[in-house]
PDB file of C-alpha atoms in Angstrom:
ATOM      1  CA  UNK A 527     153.160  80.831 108.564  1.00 42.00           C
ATOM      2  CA  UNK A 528     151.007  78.869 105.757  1.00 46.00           C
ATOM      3  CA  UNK A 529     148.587  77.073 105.818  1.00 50.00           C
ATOM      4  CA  UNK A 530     147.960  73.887 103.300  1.00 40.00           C
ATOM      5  CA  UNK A 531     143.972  73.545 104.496  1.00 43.00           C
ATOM      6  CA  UNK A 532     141.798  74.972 107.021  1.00 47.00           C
ATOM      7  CA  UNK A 533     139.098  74.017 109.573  1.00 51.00           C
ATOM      8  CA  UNK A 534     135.745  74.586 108.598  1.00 50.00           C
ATOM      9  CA  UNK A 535     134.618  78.146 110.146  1.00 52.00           C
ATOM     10  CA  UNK A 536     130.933  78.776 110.902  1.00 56.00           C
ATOM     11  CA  UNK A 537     128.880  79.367 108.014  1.00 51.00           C
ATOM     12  CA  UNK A 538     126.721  81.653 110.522  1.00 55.00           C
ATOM     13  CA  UNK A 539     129.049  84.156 110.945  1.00 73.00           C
ATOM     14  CA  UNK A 540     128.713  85.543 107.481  1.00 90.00           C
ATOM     15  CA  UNK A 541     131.336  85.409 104.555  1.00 96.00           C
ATOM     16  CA  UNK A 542     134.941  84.798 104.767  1.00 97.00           C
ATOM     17  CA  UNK A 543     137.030  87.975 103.134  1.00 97.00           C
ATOM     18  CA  UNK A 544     139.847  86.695 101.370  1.00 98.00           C
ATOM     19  CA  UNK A 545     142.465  89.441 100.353  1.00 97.00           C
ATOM     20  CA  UNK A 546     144.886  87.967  98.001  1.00 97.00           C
ATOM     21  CA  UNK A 547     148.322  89.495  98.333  1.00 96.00           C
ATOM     22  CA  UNK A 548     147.399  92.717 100.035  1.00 95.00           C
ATOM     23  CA  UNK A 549     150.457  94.822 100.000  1.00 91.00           C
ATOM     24  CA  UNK A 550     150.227  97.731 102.891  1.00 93.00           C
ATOM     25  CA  UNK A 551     149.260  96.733 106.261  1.00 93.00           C
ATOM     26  CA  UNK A 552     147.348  99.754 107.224  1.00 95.00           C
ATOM     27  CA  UNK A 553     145.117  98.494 103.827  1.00 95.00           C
ATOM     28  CA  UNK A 554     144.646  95.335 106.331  1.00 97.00           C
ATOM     29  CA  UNK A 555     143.823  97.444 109.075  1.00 97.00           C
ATOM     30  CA  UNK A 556     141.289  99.152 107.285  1.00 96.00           C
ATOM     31  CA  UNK A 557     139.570  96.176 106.008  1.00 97.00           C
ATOM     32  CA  UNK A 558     139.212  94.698 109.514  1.00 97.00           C
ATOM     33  CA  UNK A 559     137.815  98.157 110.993  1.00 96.00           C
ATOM     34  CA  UNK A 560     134.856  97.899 107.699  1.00 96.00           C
ATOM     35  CA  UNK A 561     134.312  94.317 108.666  1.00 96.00           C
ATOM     36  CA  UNK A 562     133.856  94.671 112.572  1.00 95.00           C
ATOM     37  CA  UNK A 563     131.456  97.754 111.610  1.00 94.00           C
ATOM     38  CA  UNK A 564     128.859  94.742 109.860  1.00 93.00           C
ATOM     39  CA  UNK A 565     129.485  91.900 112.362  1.00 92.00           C
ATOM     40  CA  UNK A 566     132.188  90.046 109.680  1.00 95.00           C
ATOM     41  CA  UNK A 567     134.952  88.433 111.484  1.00 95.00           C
ATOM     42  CA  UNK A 568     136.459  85.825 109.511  1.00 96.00           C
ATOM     43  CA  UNK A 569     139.736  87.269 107.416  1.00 97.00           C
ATOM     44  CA  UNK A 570     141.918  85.531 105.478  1.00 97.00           C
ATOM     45  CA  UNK A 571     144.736  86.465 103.883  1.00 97.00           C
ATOM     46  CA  UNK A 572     146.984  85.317 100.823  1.00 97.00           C
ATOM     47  CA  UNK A 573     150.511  85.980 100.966  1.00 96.00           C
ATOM     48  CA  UNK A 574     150.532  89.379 102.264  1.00 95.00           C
ATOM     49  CA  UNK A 575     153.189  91.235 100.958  1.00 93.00           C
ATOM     50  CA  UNK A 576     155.005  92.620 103.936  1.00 91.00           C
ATOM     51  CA  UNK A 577     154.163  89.390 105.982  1.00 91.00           C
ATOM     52  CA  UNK A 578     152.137  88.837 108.866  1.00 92.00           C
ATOM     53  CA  UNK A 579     151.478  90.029 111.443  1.00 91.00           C
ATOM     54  CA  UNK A 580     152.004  93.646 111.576  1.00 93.00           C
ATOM     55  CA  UNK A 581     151.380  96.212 113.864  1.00 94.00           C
ATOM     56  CA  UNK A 582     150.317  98.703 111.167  1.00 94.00           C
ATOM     57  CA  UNK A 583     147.571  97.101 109.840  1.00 96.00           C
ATOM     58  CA  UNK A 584     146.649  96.567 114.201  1.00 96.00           C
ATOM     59  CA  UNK A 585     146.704 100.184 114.243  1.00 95.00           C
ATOM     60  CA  UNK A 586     144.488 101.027 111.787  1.00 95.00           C
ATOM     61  CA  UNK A 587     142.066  98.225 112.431  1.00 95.00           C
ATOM     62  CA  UNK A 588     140.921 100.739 115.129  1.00 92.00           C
ATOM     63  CA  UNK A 589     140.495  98.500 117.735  1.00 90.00           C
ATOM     64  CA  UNK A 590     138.852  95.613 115.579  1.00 94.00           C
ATOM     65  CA  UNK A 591     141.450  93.124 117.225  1.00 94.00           C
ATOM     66  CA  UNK A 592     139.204  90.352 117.654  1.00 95.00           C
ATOM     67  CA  UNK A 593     139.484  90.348 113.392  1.00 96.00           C
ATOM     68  CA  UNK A 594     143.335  90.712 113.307  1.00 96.00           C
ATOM     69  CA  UNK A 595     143.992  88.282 116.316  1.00 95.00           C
ATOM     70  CA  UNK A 596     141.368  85.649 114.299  1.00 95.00           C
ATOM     71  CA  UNK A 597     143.716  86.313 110.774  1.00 96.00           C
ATOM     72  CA  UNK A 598     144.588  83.463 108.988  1.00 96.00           C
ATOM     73  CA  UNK A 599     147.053  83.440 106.794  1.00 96.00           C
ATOM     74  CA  UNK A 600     147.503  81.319 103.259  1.00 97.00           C
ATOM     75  CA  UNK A 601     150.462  80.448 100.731  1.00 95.00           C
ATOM     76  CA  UNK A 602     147.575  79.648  98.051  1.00 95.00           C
ATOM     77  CA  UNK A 603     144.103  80.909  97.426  1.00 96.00           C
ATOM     78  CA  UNK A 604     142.781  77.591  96.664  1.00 96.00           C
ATOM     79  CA  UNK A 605     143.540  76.585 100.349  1.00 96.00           C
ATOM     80  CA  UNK A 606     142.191  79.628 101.832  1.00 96.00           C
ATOM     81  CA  UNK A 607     138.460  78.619  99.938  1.00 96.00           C
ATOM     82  CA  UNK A 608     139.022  75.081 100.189  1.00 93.00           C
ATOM     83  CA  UNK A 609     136.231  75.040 102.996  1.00 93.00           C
ATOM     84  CA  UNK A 610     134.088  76.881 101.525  1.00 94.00           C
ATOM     85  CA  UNK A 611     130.764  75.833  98.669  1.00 93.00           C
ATOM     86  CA  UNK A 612     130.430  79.102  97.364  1.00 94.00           C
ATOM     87  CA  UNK A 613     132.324  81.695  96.184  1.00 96.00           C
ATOM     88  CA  UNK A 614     132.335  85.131  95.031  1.00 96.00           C
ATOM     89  CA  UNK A 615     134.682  87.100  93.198  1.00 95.00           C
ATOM     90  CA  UNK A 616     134.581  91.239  93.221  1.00 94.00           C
ATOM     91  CA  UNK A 617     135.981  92.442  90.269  1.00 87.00           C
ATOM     92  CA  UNK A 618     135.636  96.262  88.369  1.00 78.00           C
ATOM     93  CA  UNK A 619     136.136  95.157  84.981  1.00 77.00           C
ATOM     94  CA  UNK A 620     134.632  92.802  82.297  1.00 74.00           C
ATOM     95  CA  UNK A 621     135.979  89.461  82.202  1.00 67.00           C
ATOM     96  CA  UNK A 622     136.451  86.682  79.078  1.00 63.00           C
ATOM     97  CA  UNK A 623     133.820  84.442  81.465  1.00 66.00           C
ATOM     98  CA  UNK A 624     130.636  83.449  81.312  1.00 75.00           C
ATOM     99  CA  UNK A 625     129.972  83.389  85.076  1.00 85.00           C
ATOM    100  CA  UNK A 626     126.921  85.153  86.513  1.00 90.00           C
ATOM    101  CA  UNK A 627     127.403  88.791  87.136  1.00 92.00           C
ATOM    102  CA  UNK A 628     126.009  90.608  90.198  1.00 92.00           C
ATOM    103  CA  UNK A 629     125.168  93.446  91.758  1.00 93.00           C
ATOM    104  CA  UNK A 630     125.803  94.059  95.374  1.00 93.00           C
ATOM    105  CA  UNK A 631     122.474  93.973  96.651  1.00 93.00           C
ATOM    106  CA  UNK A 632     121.714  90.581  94.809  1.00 93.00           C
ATOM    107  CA  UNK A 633     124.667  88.376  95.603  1.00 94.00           C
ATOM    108  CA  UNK A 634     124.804  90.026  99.527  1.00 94.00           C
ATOM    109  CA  UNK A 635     120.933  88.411  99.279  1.00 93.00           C
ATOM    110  CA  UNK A 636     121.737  85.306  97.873  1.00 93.00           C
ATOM    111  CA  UNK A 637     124.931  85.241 100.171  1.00 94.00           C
ATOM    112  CA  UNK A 638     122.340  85.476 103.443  1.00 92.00           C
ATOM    113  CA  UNK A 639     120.504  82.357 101.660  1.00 91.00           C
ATOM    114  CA  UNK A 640     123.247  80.031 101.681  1.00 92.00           C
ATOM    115  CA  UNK A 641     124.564  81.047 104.953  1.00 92.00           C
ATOM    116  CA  UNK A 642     120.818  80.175 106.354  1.00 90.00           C
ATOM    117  CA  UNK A 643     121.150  77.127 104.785  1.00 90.00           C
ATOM    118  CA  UNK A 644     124.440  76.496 106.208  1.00 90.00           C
ATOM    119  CA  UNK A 645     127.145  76.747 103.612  1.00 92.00           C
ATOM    120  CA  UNK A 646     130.588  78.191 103.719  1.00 93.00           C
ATOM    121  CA  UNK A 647     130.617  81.249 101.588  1.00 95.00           C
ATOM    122  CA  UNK A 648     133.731  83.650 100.348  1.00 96.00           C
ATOM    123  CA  UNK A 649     134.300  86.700  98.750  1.00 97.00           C
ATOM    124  CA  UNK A 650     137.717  87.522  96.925  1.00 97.00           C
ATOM    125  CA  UNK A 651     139.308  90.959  96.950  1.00 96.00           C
ATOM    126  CA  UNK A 652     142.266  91.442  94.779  1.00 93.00           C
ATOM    127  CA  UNK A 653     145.947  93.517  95.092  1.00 92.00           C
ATOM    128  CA  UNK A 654     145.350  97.038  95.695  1.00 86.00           C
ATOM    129  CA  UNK A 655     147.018  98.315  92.338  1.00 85.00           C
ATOM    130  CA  UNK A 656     145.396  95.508  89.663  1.00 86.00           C
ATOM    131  CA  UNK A 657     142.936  93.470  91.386  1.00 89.00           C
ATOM    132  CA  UNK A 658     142.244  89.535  91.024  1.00 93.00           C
ATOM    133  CA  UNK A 659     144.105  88.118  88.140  1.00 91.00           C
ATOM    134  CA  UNK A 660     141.478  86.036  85.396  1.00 90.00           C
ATOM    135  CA  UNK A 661     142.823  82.214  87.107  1.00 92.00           C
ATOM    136  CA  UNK A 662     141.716  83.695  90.351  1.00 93.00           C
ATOM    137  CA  UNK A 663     138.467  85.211  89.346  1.00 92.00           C
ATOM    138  CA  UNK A 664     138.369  81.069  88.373  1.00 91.00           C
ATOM    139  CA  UNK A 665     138.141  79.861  91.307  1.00 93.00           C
ATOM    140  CA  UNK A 666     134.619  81.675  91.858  1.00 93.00           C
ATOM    141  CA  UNK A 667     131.784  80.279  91.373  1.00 92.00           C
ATOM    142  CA  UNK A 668     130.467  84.089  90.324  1.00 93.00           C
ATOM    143  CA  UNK A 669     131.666  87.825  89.513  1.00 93.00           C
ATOM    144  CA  UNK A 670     129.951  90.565  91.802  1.00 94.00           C
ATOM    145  CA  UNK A 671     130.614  94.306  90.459  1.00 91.00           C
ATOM    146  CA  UNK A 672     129.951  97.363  91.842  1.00 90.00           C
ATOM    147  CA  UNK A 673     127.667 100.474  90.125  1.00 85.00           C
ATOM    148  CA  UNK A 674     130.377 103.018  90.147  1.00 83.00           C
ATOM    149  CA  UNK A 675     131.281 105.490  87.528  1.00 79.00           C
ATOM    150  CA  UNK A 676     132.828 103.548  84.904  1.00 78.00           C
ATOM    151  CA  UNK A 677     135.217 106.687  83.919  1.00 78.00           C
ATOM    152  CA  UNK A 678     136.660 106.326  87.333  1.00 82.00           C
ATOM    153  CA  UNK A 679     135.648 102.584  88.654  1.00 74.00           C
ATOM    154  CA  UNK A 680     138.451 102.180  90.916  1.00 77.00           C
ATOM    155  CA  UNK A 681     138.057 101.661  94.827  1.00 84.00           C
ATOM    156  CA  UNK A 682     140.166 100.738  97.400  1.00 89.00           C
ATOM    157  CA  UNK A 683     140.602  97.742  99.069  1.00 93.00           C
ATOM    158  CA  UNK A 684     138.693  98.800 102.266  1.00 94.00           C
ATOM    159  CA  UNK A 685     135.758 100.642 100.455  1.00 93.00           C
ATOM    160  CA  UNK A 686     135.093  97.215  98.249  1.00 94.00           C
ATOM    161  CA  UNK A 687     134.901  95.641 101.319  1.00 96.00           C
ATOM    162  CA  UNK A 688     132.852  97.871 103.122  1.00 96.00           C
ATOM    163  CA  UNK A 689     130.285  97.926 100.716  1.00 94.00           C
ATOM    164  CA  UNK A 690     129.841  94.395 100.766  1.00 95.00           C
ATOM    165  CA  UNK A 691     129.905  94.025 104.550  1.00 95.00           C
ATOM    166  CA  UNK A 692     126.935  96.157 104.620  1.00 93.00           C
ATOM    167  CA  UNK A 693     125.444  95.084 101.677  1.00 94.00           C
ATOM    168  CA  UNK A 694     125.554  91.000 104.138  1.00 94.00           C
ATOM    169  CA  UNK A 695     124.356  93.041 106.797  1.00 91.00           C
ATOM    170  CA  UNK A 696     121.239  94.875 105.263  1.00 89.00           C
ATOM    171  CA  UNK A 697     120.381  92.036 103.338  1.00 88.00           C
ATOM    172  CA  UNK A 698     119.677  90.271 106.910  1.00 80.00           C
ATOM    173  CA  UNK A 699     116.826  93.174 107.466  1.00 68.00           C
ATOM    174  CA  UNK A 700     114.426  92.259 105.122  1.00 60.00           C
ATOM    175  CA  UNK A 701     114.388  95.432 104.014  1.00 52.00           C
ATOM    176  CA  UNK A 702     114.751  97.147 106.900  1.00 53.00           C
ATOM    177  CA  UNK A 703     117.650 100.051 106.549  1.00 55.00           C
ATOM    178  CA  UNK A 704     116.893 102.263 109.499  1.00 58.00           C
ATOM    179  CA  UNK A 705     119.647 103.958 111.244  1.00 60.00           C
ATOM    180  CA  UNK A 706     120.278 102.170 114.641  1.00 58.00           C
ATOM    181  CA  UNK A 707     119.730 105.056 116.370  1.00 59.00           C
ATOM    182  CA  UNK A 708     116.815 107.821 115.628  1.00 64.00           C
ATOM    183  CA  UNK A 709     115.463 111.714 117.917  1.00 69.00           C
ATOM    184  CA  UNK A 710     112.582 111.079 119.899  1.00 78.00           C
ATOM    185  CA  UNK A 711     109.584 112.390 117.816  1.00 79.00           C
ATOM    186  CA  UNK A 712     108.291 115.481 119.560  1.00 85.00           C
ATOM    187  CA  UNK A 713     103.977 115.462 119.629  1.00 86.00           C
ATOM    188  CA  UNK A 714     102.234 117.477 116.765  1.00 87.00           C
ATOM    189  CA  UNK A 715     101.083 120.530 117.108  1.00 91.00           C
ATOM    190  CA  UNK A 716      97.176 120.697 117.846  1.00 91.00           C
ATOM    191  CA  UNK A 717      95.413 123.064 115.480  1.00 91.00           C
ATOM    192  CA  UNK A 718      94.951 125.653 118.264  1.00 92.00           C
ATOM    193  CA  UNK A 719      98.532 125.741 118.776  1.00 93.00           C
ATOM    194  CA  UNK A 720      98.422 126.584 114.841  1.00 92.00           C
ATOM    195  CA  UNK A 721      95.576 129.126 114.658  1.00 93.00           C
ATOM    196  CA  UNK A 722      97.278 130.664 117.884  1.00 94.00           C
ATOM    197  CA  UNK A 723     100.446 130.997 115.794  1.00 95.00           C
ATOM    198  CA  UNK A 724      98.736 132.929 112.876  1.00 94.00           C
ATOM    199  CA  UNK A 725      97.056 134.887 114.833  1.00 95.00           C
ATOM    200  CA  UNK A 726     100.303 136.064 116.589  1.00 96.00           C
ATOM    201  CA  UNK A 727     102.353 135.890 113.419  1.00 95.00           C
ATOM    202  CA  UNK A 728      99.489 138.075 111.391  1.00 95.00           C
ATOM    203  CA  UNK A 729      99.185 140.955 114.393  1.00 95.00           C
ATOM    204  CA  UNK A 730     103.017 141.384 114.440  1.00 95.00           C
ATOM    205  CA  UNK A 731     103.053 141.851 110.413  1.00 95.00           C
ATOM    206  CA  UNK A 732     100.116 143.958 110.651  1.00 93.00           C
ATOM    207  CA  UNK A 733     102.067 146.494 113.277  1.00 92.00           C
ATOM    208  CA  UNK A 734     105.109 146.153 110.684  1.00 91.00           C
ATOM    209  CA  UNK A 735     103.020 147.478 107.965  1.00 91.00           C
ATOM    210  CA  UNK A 736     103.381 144.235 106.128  1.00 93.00           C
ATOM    211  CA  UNK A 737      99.878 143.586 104.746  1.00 93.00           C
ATOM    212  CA  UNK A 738     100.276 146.315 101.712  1.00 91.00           C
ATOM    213  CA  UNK A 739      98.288 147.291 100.169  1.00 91.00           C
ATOM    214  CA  UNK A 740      95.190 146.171 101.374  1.00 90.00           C
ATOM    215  CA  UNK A 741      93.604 144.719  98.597  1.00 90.00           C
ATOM    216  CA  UNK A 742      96.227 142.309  98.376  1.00 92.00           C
ATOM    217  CA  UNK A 743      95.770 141.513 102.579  1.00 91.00           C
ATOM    218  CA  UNK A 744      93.556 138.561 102.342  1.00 93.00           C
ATOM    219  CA  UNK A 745      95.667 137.042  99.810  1.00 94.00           C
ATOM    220  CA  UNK A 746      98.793 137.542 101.767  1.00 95.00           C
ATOM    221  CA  UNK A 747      97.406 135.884 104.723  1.00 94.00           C
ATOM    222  CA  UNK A 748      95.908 132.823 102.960  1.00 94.00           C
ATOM    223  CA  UNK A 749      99.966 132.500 101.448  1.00 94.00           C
ATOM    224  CA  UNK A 750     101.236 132.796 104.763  1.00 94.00           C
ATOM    225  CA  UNK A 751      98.520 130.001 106.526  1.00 93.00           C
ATOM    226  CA  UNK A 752      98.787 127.927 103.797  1.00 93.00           C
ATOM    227  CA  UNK A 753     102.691 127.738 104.383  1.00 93.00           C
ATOM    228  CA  UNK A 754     102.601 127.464 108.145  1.00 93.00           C
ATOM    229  CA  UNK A 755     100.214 124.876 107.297  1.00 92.00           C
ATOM    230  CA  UNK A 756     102.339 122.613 104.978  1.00 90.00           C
ATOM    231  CA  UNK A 757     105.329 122.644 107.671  1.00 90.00           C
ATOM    232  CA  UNK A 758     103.226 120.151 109.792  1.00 88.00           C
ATOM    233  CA  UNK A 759     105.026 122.100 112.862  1.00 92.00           C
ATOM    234  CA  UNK A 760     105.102 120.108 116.668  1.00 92.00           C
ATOM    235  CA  UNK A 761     104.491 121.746 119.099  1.00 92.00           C
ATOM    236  CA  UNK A 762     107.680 122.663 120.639  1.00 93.00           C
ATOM    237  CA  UNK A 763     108.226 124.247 117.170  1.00 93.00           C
ATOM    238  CA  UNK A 764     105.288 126.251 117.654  1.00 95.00           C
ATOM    239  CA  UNK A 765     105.984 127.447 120.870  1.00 94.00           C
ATOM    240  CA  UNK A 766     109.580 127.957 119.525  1.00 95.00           C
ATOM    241  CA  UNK A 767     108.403 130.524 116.512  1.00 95.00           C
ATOM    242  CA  UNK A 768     106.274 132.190 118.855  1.00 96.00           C
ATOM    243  CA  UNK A 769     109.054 133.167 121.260  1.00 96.00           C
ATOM    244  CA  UNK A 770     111.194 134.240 117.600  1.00 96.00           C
ATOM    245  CA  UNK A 771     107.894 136.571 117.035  1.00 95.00           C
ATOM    246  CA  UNK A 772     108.213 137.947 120.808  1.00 94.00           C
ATOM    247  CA  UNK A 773     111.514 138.842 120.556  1.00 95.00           C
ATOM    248  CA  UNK A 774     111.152 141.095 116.999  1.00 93.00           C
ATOM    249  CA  UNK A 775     107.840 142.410 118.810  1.00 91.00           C
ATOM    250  CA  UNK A 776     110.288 143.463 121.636  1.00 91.00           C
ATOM    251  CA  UNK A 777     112.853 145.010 119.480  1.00 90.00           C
ATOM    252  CA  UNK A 778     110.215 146.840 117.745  1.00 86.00           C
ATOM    253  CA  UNK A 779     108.813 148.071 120.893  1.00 88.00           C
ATOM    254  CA  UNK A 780     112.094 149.380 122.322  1.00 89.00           C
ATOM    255  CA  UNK A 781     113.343 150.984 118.730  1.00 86.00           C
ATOM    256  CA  UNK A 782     109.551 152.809 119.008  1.00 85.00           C
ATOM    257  CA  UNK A 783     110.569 154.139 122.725  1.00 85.00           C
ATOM    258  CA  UNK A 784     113.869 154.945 121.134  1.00 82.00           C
ATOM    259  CA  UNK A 785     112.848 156.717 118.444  1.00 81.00           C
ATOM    260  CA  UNK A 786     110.018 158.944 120.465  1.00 81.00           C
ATOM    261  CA  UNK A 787     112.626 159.464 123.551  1.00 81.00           C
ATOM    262  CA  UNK A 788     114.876 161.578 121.100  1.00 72.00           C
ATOM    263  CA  UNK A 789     117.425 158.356 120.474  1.00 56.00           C
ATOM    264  CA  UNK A 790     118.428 157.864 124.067  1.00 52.00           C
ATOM    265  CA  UNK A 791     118.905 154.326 124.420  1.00 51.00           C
ATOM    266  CA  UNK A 792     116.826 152.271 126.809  1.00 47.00           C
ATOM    267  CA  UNK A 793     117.280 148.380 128.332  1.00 46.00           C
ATOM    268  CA  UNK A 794     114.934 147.033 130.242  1.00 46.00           C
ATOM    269  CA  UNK A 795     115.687 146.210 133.768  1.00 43.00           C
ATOM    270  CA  UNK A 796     118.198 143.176 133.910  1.00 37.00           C
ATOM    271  CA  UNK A 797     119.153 143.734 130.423  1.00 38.00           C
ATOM    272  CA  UNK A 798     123.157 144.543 129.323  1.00 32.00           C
TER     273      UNK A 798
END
């Protein structure tokens, strides 16, 4: 199936990908499963090598079907950006042009501009083995590169298009990058819980013989407060390094009765 032209999509729903002659299905796949992650849904592909559809690249979308049932495909790239009024091509090497160059971050912002103003926008991703050829890169109305090590620049096809999917989708945050998801923030420690804590912490040393020798004592235990300070502890974590300083207190204890009982060993009642 080919199609000469193609109706107008909704510029709201972000950037068309265009893939131009993708050769491995699961690459397809792939692509659809980094688009569906960003809210992208519009694919359009360019004389895919092993035809269309296929039930590898379906397999590897990972259950993104709503972008491979929505595929469209295209005998030419011109007709698969005929709809659209702006155009980006992603390239990893320098090109005889004197179109802009961008970075991700700026053409994903200027991207989110023209879609709010309600323009069709594209980006192009070339073959997996050698990219977009210089007439395609053409066609774009600007290059947009990616800041990768140039001794090793190359990505795949999925990666390139996963970067820019959530490059679209951050750039729609003003900014804002948090995770979707965050812990709940347990409540601070009070400064009782804290002095508590050092008073605990500095009677167990003192039993372990820690504070030697004693001129250095005071010095120690401003060290050890100012530490326990900086940690800005809650106060589960408090409560938590309290029971940790139980527990060695216990162990001491018991190797004590041990030790004075002539070695026999001793468990408290309920204890294996």
């Amino acid at each position: 199936m080919s199609e000469s032209s193609v109706e107008r999509s909704d510029p709201s729903a972000g950037p068309s990908i265009v893939l131009v002659e993708p050769q491995l299905g699961e690459n397809i796949g792939m692509v659809a499963r980094a688009m569906a992650n960003f809210g992208l849904t519009d694919l359009r592909l360019v004389n895919p090598r092993d035809g269309w559809p296929s039930e590898k690249a379906r397999a590897a979308a990972s259950r993104a079907d709503h972008v491979i049932d929505a595929v469209r495909l295209f005998d030419r790239l011109e007709n698969a950006i005929a709809d659209r009024n702006f155009v980006l091509a992603t390239t990893a090497r320098p090109r005889d042009s004197f179109k802009p160059v961008r970075g991700p971050e700026q053409a994903a912002a200027d991207l989110r501009a023209r879609v709010a103003a309600g323009q069709g926008t594209a980006i192009l991703f070339g073959r997996e083995r050698w990219g977009l050829n210089n007439e395609e890169v053409g066609l774009a109305d600007e290059i947009v590169t990616f800041p990768v090590d140039p001794s090793f620049a190359s990505l795949n096809i999925a990666q390139a298009v996963l970067l820019m999917s959530y490059a679209f989708q951050a750039a729609g945050k003003a900014g804002d990058t948090a995770p979707r998801f965050s812990a709940p923030e347990a409540p601070p420690a009070t400064k009782d819980d804290l002095f508590r804590l050092f008073q605990h912490l500095e009677s167990s040393l003192e039993r372990a013989g820690y504070f030697f020798p004693e001129a250095k004592r005071e010095v120690m235990t401003q060290n050890l407060r100012t530490m326990l300070t900086k940690a800005n502890f809650s106060e589960p974590e408090i409560h938590t390094l309290r029971g940790v300083i139980k527990a060695f207190d216990y162990e001491a204890r018991r190797a004590r009765v041990d030790h004075e009982a002539g070695g026999t060993d001793r468990h408290p009642e309920g204890e294996a």
